[in-house]
PDB file of C-alpha atoms and ligand atoms in Angstrom:
ATOM      1  CA  MET A   1      -0.023   0.045  -0.063  1.00 56.00           C
ATOM      2  CA  GLY A   2       1.509   3.363  -0.997  1.00 59.00           C
ATOM      3  CA  THR A   3       1.709   6.221   1.334  1.00 63.00           C
ATOM      4  CA  LYS A   4      -1.055   8.144  -0.716  1.00 71.00           C
ATOM      5  CA  ALA A   5      -3.716   5.553   0.430  1.00 78.00           C
ATOM      6  CA  LEU A   6      -3.072   6.646   3.902  1.00 87.00           C
ATOM      7  CA  VAL A   7      -4.350  10.120   3.438  1.00 94.00           C
ATOM      8  CA  LYS A   8      -7.526  10.602   5.459  1.00 94.00           C
ATOM      9  CA  GLN A   9     -10.740  12.464   5.146  1.00 92.00           C
ATOM     10  CA  GLU A  10     -11.374  14.335   8.314  1.00 92.00           C
ATOM     11  CA  PHE A  11     -14.916  14.081  10.010  1.00 90.00           C
ATOM     12  CA  GLU A  12     -16.312  16.228  12.856  1.00 88.00           C
ATOM     13  CA  GLY A  13     -17.227  14.164  15.758  1.00 89.00           C
ATOM     14  CA  ASN A  14     -17.761  10.425  16.648  1.00 91.00           C
ATOM     15  CA  LEU A  15     -17.514   7.595  14.065  1.00 94.00           C
ATOM     16  CA  LEU A  16     -17.737   4.685  16.785  1.00 95.00           C
ATOM     17  CA  SER A  17     -20.374   2.917  14.476  1.00 96.00           C
ATOM     18  CA  PRO A  18     -22.437   0.913  13.638  1.00 96.00           C
ATOM     19  CA  LEU A  19     -24.136  -0.179  16.751  1.00 96.00           C
ATOM     20  CA  PRO A  20     -27.321  -2.232  17.503  1.00 97.00           C
ATOM     21  CA  ILE A  21     -30.156  -0.072  18.559  1.00 98.00           C
ATOM     22  CA  VAL A  22     -31.868  -1.142  21.783  1.00 98.00           C
ATOM     23  CA  LEU A  23     -35.170  -0.356  23.309  1.00 99.00           C
ATOM     24  CA  VAL A  24     -34.672   0.820  26.862  1.00 99.00           C
ATOM     25  CA  GLY A  25     -37.696  -0.026  29.212  1.00 98.00           C
ATOM     26  CA  ALA A  26     -38.584   1.898  32.464  1.00 98.00           C
ATOM     27  CA  MET A  27     -41.773   2.057  34.561  1.00 98.00           C
ATOM     28  CA  VAL A  28     -43.330   5.469  34.298  1.00 98.00           C
ATOM     29  CA  ASN A  29     -46.327   6.254  36.453  1.00 96.00           C
ATOM     30  CA  ASN A  30     -46.807   2.611  36.963  1.00 95.00           C
ATOM     31  CA  GLN A  31     -46.787   1.798  33.121  1.00 97.00           C
ATOM     32  CA  PRO A  32     -44.052   0.228  31.151  1.00 98.00           C
ATOM     33  CA  ASN A  33     -42.449   2.789  28.699  1.00 98.00           C
ATOM     34  CA  TYR A  34     -39.876   2.125  25.940  1.00 98.00           C
ATOM     35  CA  LEU A  35     -37.680   4.244  23.858  1.00 98.00           C
ATOM     36  CA  VAL A  36     -34.931   3.745  21.146  1.00 98.00           C
ATOM     37  CA  ILE A  37     -31.468   4.214  22.271  1.00 98.00           C
ATOM     38  CA  GLY A  38     -28.659   4.358  19.688  1.00 98.00           C
ATOM     39  CA  TYR A  39     -25.782   5.503  21.993  1.00 97.00           C
ATOM     40  CA  SER A  40     -25.223   2.630  24.301  1.00 98.00           C
ATOM     41  CA  SER A  41     -22.239   0.583  25.146  1.00 97.00           C
ATOM     42  CA  PRO A  42     -21.263  -2.378  27.473  1.00 97.00           C
ATOM     43  CA  PHE A  43     -18.171  -1.806  29.583  1.00 94.00           C
ATOM     44  CA  ASP A  44     -16.102  -3.500  32.206  1.00 97.00           C
ATOM     45  CA  PHE A  45     -16.221  -6.753  30.272  1.00 96.00           C
ATOM     46  CA  GLY A  46     -20.067  -6.455  29.774  1.00 96.00           C
ATOM     47  CA  LYS A  47     -20.943  -6.265  33.664  1.00 98.00           C
ATOM     48  CA  TYR A  48     -22.452  -2.827  32.918  1.00 98.00           C
ATOM     49  CA  ILE A  49     -24.116  -1.088  30.309  1.00 98.00           C
ATOM     50  CA  PHE A  50     -23.913   2.700  29.567  1.00 98.00           C
ATOM     51  CA  ILE A  51     -26.805   4.686  27.987  1.00 98.00           C
ATOM     52  CA  SER A  52     -27.020   8.254  26.658  1.00 98.00           C
ATOM     53  CA  LEU A  53     -30.238   9.769  27.560  1.00 98.00           C
ATOM     54  CA  TYR A  54     -31.652  13.235  26.768  1.00 98.00           C
ATOM     55  CA  LYS A  55     -33.072  14.743  30.140  1.00 98.00           C
ATOM     56  CA  LYS A  56     -36.324  15.532  28.495  1.00 98.00           C
ATOM     57  CA  ARG A  57     -37.109  11.888  27.724  1.00 98.00           C
ATOM     58  CA  TYR A  58     -40.317  10.498  29.513  1.00 98.00           C
ATOM     59  CA  THR A  59     -38.322   7.387  30.175  1.00 98.00           C
ATOM     60  CA  ARG A  60     -35.911   9.297  32.366  1.00 98.00           C
ATOM     61  CA  ILE A  61     -38.570  10.016  34.888  1.00 98.00           C
ATOM     62  CA  GLY A  62     -38.923   6.256  35.578  1.00 98.00           C
ATOM     63  CA  ILE A  63     -35.239   5.444  35.423  1.00 98.00           C
ATOM     64  CA  HIS A  64     -34.696   8.047  38.204  1.00 98.00           C
ATOM     65  CA  GLU A  65     -37.441   7.010  40.283  1.00 98.00           C
ATOM     66  CA  ASN A  66     -36.773   3.186  40.514  1.00 98.00           C
ATOM     67  CA  ARG A  67     -33.124   3.285  39.751  1.00 98.00           C
ATOM     68  CA  THR A  68     -33.793   0.432  37.357  1.00 98.00           C
ATOM     69  CA  PHE A  69     -34.275   0.027  33.571  1.00 98.00           C
ATOM     70  CA  SER A  70     -34.145  -2.703  31.011  1.00 99.00           C
ATOM     71  CA  VAL A  71     -32.403  -3.237  27.738  1.00 99.00           C
ATOM     72  CA  ASN A  72     -34.145  -5.057  24.903  1.00 99.00           C
ATOM     73  CA  ILE A  73     -32.529  -5.857  21.637  1.00 98.00           C
ATOM     74  CA  PRO A  74     -35.273  -5.904  18.921  1.00 98.00           C
ATOM     75  CA  SER A  75     -35.152  -7.997  15.920  1.00 98.00           C
ATOM     76  CA  GLU A  76     -35.840  -6.829  12.433  1.00 98.00           C
ATOM     77  CA  ASP A  77     -39.445  -7.859  12.453  1.00 98.00           C
ATOM     78  CA  LEU A  78     -40.158  -5.460  15.184  1.00 98.00           C
ATOM     79  CA  LEU A  79     -39.051  -2.529  13.096  1.00 98.00           C
ATOM     80  CA  ALA A  80     -42.464  -0.948  12.830  1.00 98.00           C
ATOM     81  CA  GLU A  81     -42.908  -1.017  16.725  1.00 98.00           C
ATOM     82  CA  THR A  82     -39.076   0.215  17.073  1.00 98.00           C
ATOM     83  CA  ASN A  83     -39.844   3.208  14.941  1.00 98.00           C
ATOM     84  CA  ILE A  84     -42.990   4.131  17.114  1.00 98.00           C
ATOM     85  CA  CYS A  85     -40.868   3.779  20.344  1.00 98.00           C
ATOM     86  CA  GLY A  86     -38.171   6.169  18.576  1.00 98.00           C
ATOM     87  CA  SER A  87     -40.573   8.836  17.552  1.00 98.00           C
ATOM     88  CA  LYS A  88     -43.437   8.988  19.923  1.00 98.00           C
ATOM     89  CA  SER A  89     -43.085  10.075  23.591  1.00 98.00           C
ATOM     90  CA  GLY A  90     -44.695   7.998  26.319  1.00 98.00           C
ATOM     91  CA  ARG A  91     -46.239  11.328  27.377  1.00 98.00           C
ATOM     92  CA  ASP A  92     -48.579  11.052  24.495  1.00 98.00           C
ATOM     93  CA  PHE A  93     -48.909   7.555  23.585  1.00 97.00           C
ATOM     94  CA  ASN A  94     -48.950   4.162  25.595  1.00 98.00           C
ATOM     95  CA  LYS A  95     -45.862   2.631  24.073  1.00 98.00           C
ATOM     96  CA  GLY A  96     -46.277  -0.334  26.572  1.00 98.00           C
ATOM     97  CA  SER A  97     -49.440  -1.371  24.745  1.00 98.00           C
ATOM     98  CA  LEU A  98     -47.273  -2.317  21.611  1.00 98.00           C
ATOM     99  CA  PHE A  99     -45.634  -5.315  23.478  1.00 98.00           C
ATOM    100  CA  ASP A 100     -46.029  -8.194  25.976  1.00 98.00           C
ATOM    101  CA  THR A 101     -44.221  -6.980  29.131  1.00 98.00           C
ATOM    102  CA  PHE A 102     -42.429  -9.252  31.700  1.00 98.00           C
ATOM    103  CA  TYR A 103     -40.525  -8.755  34.532  1.00 98.00           C
ATOM    104  CA  GLY A 104     -37.312 -10.378  36.083  1.00 98.00           C
ATOM    105  CA  ASP A 105     -35.486 -10.110  39.523  1.00 98.00           C
ATOM    106  CA  LEU A 106     -36.007  -6.301  39.560  1.00 98.00           C
ATOM    107  CA  LYS A 107     -39.820  -5.689  39.623  1.00 95.00           C
ATOM    108  CA  THR A 108     -39.482  -2.329  37.956  1.00 98.00           C
ATOM    109  CA  ALA A 109     -37.584  -2.945  35.020  1.00 98.00           C
ATOM    110  CA  PRO A 110     -40.058  -3.951  32.319  1.00 98.00           C
ATOM    111  CA  MET A 111     -38.860  -6.174  29.373  1.00 98.00           C
ATOM    112  CA  ILE A 112     -40.212  -6.803  26.067  1.00 98.00           C
ATOM    113  CA  ARG A 113     -41.222 -10.618  25.523  1.00 98.00           C
ATOM    114  CA  GLN A 114     -41.201 -10.277  21.496  1.00 98.00           C
ATOM    115  CA  CYS A 115     -37.531  -8.921  21.810  1.00 98.00           C
ATOM    116  CA  PRO A 116     -35.004 -11.925  21.551  1.00 98.00           C
ATOM    117  CA  ILE A 117     -32.513 -10.365  24.019  1.00 98.00           C
ATOM    118  CA  ASN A 118     -33.426  -8.797  27.389  1.00 98.00           C
ATOM    119  CA  MET A 119     -31.330  -7.460  30.270  1.00 98.00           C
ATOM    120  CA  GLU A 120     -32.372  -6.093  33.497  1.00 98.00           C
ATOM    121  CA  CYS A 121     -30.158  -3.380  35.021  1.00 98.00           C
ATOM    122  CA  GLU A 122     -30.009  -1.449  38.222  1.00 98.00           C
ATOM    123  CA  VAL A 123     -28.492   2.160  37.929  1.00 98.00           C
ATOM    124  CA  THR A 124     -25.062   2.380  39.764  1.00 98.00           C
ATOM    125  CA  GLU A 125     -24.206   6.051  38.429  1.00 98.00           C
ATOM    126  CA  ILE A 126     -25.693   8.882  36.472  1.00 98.00           C
ATOM    127  CA  LEU A 127     -23.343  11.481  34.913  1.00 98.00           C
ATOM    128  CA  ASP A 128     -24.635  14.871  34.239  1.00 98.00           C
ATOM    129  CA  TYR A 129     -23.641  15.913  30.576  1.00 98.00           C
ATOM    130  CA  ASN A 130     -26.346  18.627  30.055  1.00 98.00           C
ATOM    131  CA  PRO A 131     -28.717  18.444  28.264  1.00 98.00           C
ATOM    132  CA  ASN A 132     -27.982  14.629  28.171  1.00 98.00           C
ATOM    133  CA  GLU A 133     -27.107  12.115  31.010  1.00 98.00           C
ATOM    134  CA  GLY A 134     -24.965   9.014  30.998  1.00 98.00           C
ATOM    135  CA  ILE A 135     -26.755   6.492  32.742  1.00 98.00           C
ATOM    136  CA  ILE A 136     -24.746   3.290  33.943  1.00 98.00           C
ATOM    137  CA  GLY A 137     -26.543   0.024  34.769  1.00 98.00           C
ATOM    138  CA  ARG A 138     -25.279  -3.096  36.256  1.00 98.00           C
ATOM    139  CA  VAL A 139     -26.663  -5.980  34.347  1.00 98.00           C
ATOM    140  CA  VAL A 140     -28.486  -7.899  37.006  1.00 98.00           C
ATOM    141  CA  LYS A 141     -29.693 -10.808  34.499  1.00 98.00           C
ATOM    142  CA  SER A 142     -29.954 -11.486  31.008  1.00 98.00           C
ATOM    143  CA  TYR A 143     -32.600 -13.409  28.937  1.00 98.00           C
ATOM    144  CA  ALA A 144     -32.482 -14.889  25.386  1.00 98.00           C
ATOM    145  CA  ASP A 145     -35.148 -16.444  23.148  1.00 98.00           C
ATOM    146  CA  PRO A 146     -34.527 -20.098  23.063  1.00 97.00           C
ATOM    147  CA  ARG A 147     -35.177 -20.008  19.269  1.00 97.00           C
ATOM    148  CA  CYS A 148     -31.684 -17.941  19.071  1.00 98.00           C
ATOM    149  CA  ILE A 149     -29.783 -20.677  20.525  1.00 97.00           C
ATOM    150  CA  THR A 150     -27.617 -23.328  18.597  1.00 94.00           C
ATOM    151  CA  ASP A 151     -25.875 -26.000  20.283  1.00 94.00           C
ATOM    152  CA  GLY A 152     -26.427 -24.357  23.791  1.00 93.00           C
ATOM    153  CA  LYS A 153     -24.887 -21.251  22.523  1.00 94.00           C
ATOM    154  CA  LEU A 154     -26.519 -17.898  21.740  1.00 96.00           C
ATOM    155  CA  ASP A 155     -26.563 -17.539  18.015  1.00 95.00           C
ATOM    156  CA  TRP A 156     -26.485 -13.882  16.907  1.00 95.00           C
ATOM    157  CA  ARG A 157     -27.438 -14.773  13.297  1.00 94.00           C
ATOM    158  CA  LYS A 158     -30.784 -15.726  14.645  1.00 97.00           C
ATOM    159  CA  VAL A 159     -31.313 -12.530  16.609  1.00 98.00           C
ATOM    160  CA  HIS A 160     -31.463 -10.270  13.646  1.00 98.00           C
ATOM    161  CA  PRO A 161     -30.629  -7.277  15.461  1.00 98.00           C
ATOM    162  CA  ILE A 162     -31.159  -3.839  13.801  1.00 98.00           C
ATOM    163  CA  ILE A 163     -27.859  -1.961  13.425  1.00 98.00           C
ATOM    164  CA  TRP A 164     -27.606   1.697  13.317  1.00 98.00           C
ATOM    165  CA  ALA A 165     -25.024   3.601  11.498  1.00 97.00           C
ATOM    166  CA  THR A 166     -24.010   7.057  12.691  1.00 92.00           C
ATOM    167  CA  GLY A 167     -21.267   9.716  11.246  1.00 89.00           C
ATOM    168  CA  GLY A 168     -23.874  11.155   8.916  1.00 90.00           C
ATOM    169  CA  ASP A 169     -25.537   8.011   7.649  1.00 93.00           C
ATOM    170  CA  PHE A 170     -28.022   7.309  10.115  1.00 95.00           C
ATOM    171  CA  ASN A 171     -29.601   4.274   8.319  1.00 97.00           C
ATOM    172  CA  TYR A 172     -30.408   0.766   9.748  1.00 98.00           C
ATOM    173  CA  TYR A 173     -28.544  -2.101   8.480  1.00 98.00           C
ATOM    174  CA  ARG A 174     -28.719  -6.109   9.281  1.00 97.00           C
ATOM    175  CA  LEU A 175     -25.901  -8.284  10.623  1.00 96.00           C
ATOM    176  CA  GLY A 176     -23.551  -9.702   7.899  1.00 94.00           C
ATOM    177  CA  GLU A 177     -22.127 -13.049   7.682  1.00 93.00           C
ATOM    178  CA  ARG A 178     -19.742 -14.614  10.330  1.00 91.00           C
ATOM    179  CA  ILE A 179     -16.088 -14.345   9.254  1.00 94.00           C
ATOM    180  CA  SER A 180     -14.249 -16.206  12.091  1.00 93.00           C
ATOM    181  CA  GLN A 181     -14.672 -19.599  13.805  1.00 86.00           C
ATOM    182  CA  LYS A 182     -13.875 -19.667  17.362  1.00 81.00           C
ATOM    183  CA  LYS A 183     -13.445 -23.115  18.902  1.00 74.00           C
ATOM    184  CA  SER A 184     -15.654 -23.910  21.456  1.00 63.00           C
ATOM    185  CA  LYS A 185     -14.345 -25.235  24.939  1.00 59.00           C
ATOM    186  CA  THR A 186     -15.546 -28.771  23.981  1.00 56.00           C
ATOM    187  CA  ASP A 187     -13.689 -28.931  20.619  1.00 52.00           C
TER     188      ASP A 187
HETATM  189  C1  FMN B   1     -32.171   5.431  15.780  1.00 95.08           C
HETATM  190  C2  FMN B   1     -32.590   6.271  16.969  1.00 95.08           C
HETATM  191  C3  FMN B   1     -31.497   6.503  17.959  1.00 95.08           C
HETATM  192  C4  FMN B   1     -32.033   7.139  19.137  1.00 95.08           C
HETATM  193  N1  FMN B   1     -31.049   7.232  20.169  1.00 95.08           N
HETATM  194  C5  FMN B   1     -31.288   8.020  21.128  1.00 95.08           C
HETATM  195  C6  FMN B   1     -30.269   8.142  22.302  1.00 95.08           C
HETATM  196  O1  FMN B   1     -29.322   7.622  22.160  1.00 95.08           O
HETATM  197  N2  FMN B   1     -30.583   8.872  23.407  1.00 95.08           N
HETATM  198  C7  FMN B   1     -31.849   9.525  23.587  1.00 95.08           C
HETATM  199  O2  FMN B   1     -32.083  10.159  24.673  1.00 95.08           O
HETATM  200  N3  FMN B   1     -32.823   9.432  22.456  1.00 95.08           N
HETATM  201  C8  FMN B   1     -32.538   8.715  21.500  1.00 95.08           C
HETATM  202  N4  FMN B   1     -33.464   8.615  20.410  1.00 95.08           N
HETATM  203  C9  FMN B   1     -34.760   9.256  20.600  1.00 95.08           C
HETATM  204  C10 FMN B   1     -35.729   8.684  21.402  1.00 95.08           C
HETATM  205  O3  FMN B   1     -35.859   7.276  21.252  1.00 95.08           O
HETATM  206  C11 FMN B   1     -37.181   9.229  21.115  1.00 95.08           C
HETATM  207  O4  FMN B   1     -37.176  10.650  21.320  1.00 95.08           O
HETATM  208  C12 FMN B   1     -38.430   8.608  21.891  1.00 95.08           C
HETATM  209  O5  FMN B   1     -39.598   9.091  21.338  1.00 95.08           O
HETATM  210  C13 FMN B   1     -38.334   9.198  23.440  1.00 95.08           C
HETATM  211  O6  FMN B   1     -39.387   8.336  24.082  1.00 95.08           O
HETATM  212  P1  FMN B   1     -39.908   8.829  25.509  1.00 95.08           P
HETATM  213  O7  FMN B   1     -40.143  10.299  25.694  1.00 95.08           O
HETATM  214  O8  FMN B   1     -41.302   8.009  25.755  1.00 95.08           O
HETATM  215  O9  FMN B   1     -38.873   8.660  26.527  1.00 95.08           O
HETATM  216  C14 FMN B   1     -33.258   7.870  19.341  1.00 95.08           C
HETATM  217  C15 FMN B   1     -34.055   7.577  18.233  1.00 95.08           C
HETATM  218  C16 FMN B   1     -33.699   6.856  17.041  1.00 95.08           C
HETATM  219  C17 FMN B   1     -34.879   6.662  16.111  1.00 95.08           C
END
């Protein structure tokens, strides 16, 4: 590769992308409410999840009140419901009515039965980045649809997550093919 190939186009801001979108759930006024979060990240080897939340979000009321939330990974077939969760506020529309809700160990972190992956989280820290907040939750327990499991292991190709590209693109994509083959412990 010649040095010319190393010339870069500069961009403003973050290009850590693409990422799966998630539906974050919380109890607000005794009703489950869900919103789309594009800016989320696992950290500390996945023991915690970080979400970036605008202070004006209706969901935030429930997260602050109960100090719990859920993270649900929708599959492609939930695109229509996901679009509603990302465009309408729980202030104006009962988004809990779009799904069957279930609860785990934390009784105040509503989870979506139709989503193949769910995690219940308890808030450990809230960072003030006005007008946003960085909310950190410890993953208390995770759940997967048994139909997404192959030979006892979670098979992401069966989850069909909705992948969101940022950096000016802002479209959704689907997960591509597997390009590596890790040996399992039993091999
Ligand atoms: C692709 C996508 C990504 C989004 N990411 C975020 C995000 O990271 N943080 C946030 O506060 N809102 C985000 N939103 C916006 C909220 O999902 C949206 O405003 C929602 O209607 C708020 O619902 P609520 O008022 O019931 O909480 C995103 C929306 C879309 C469509």
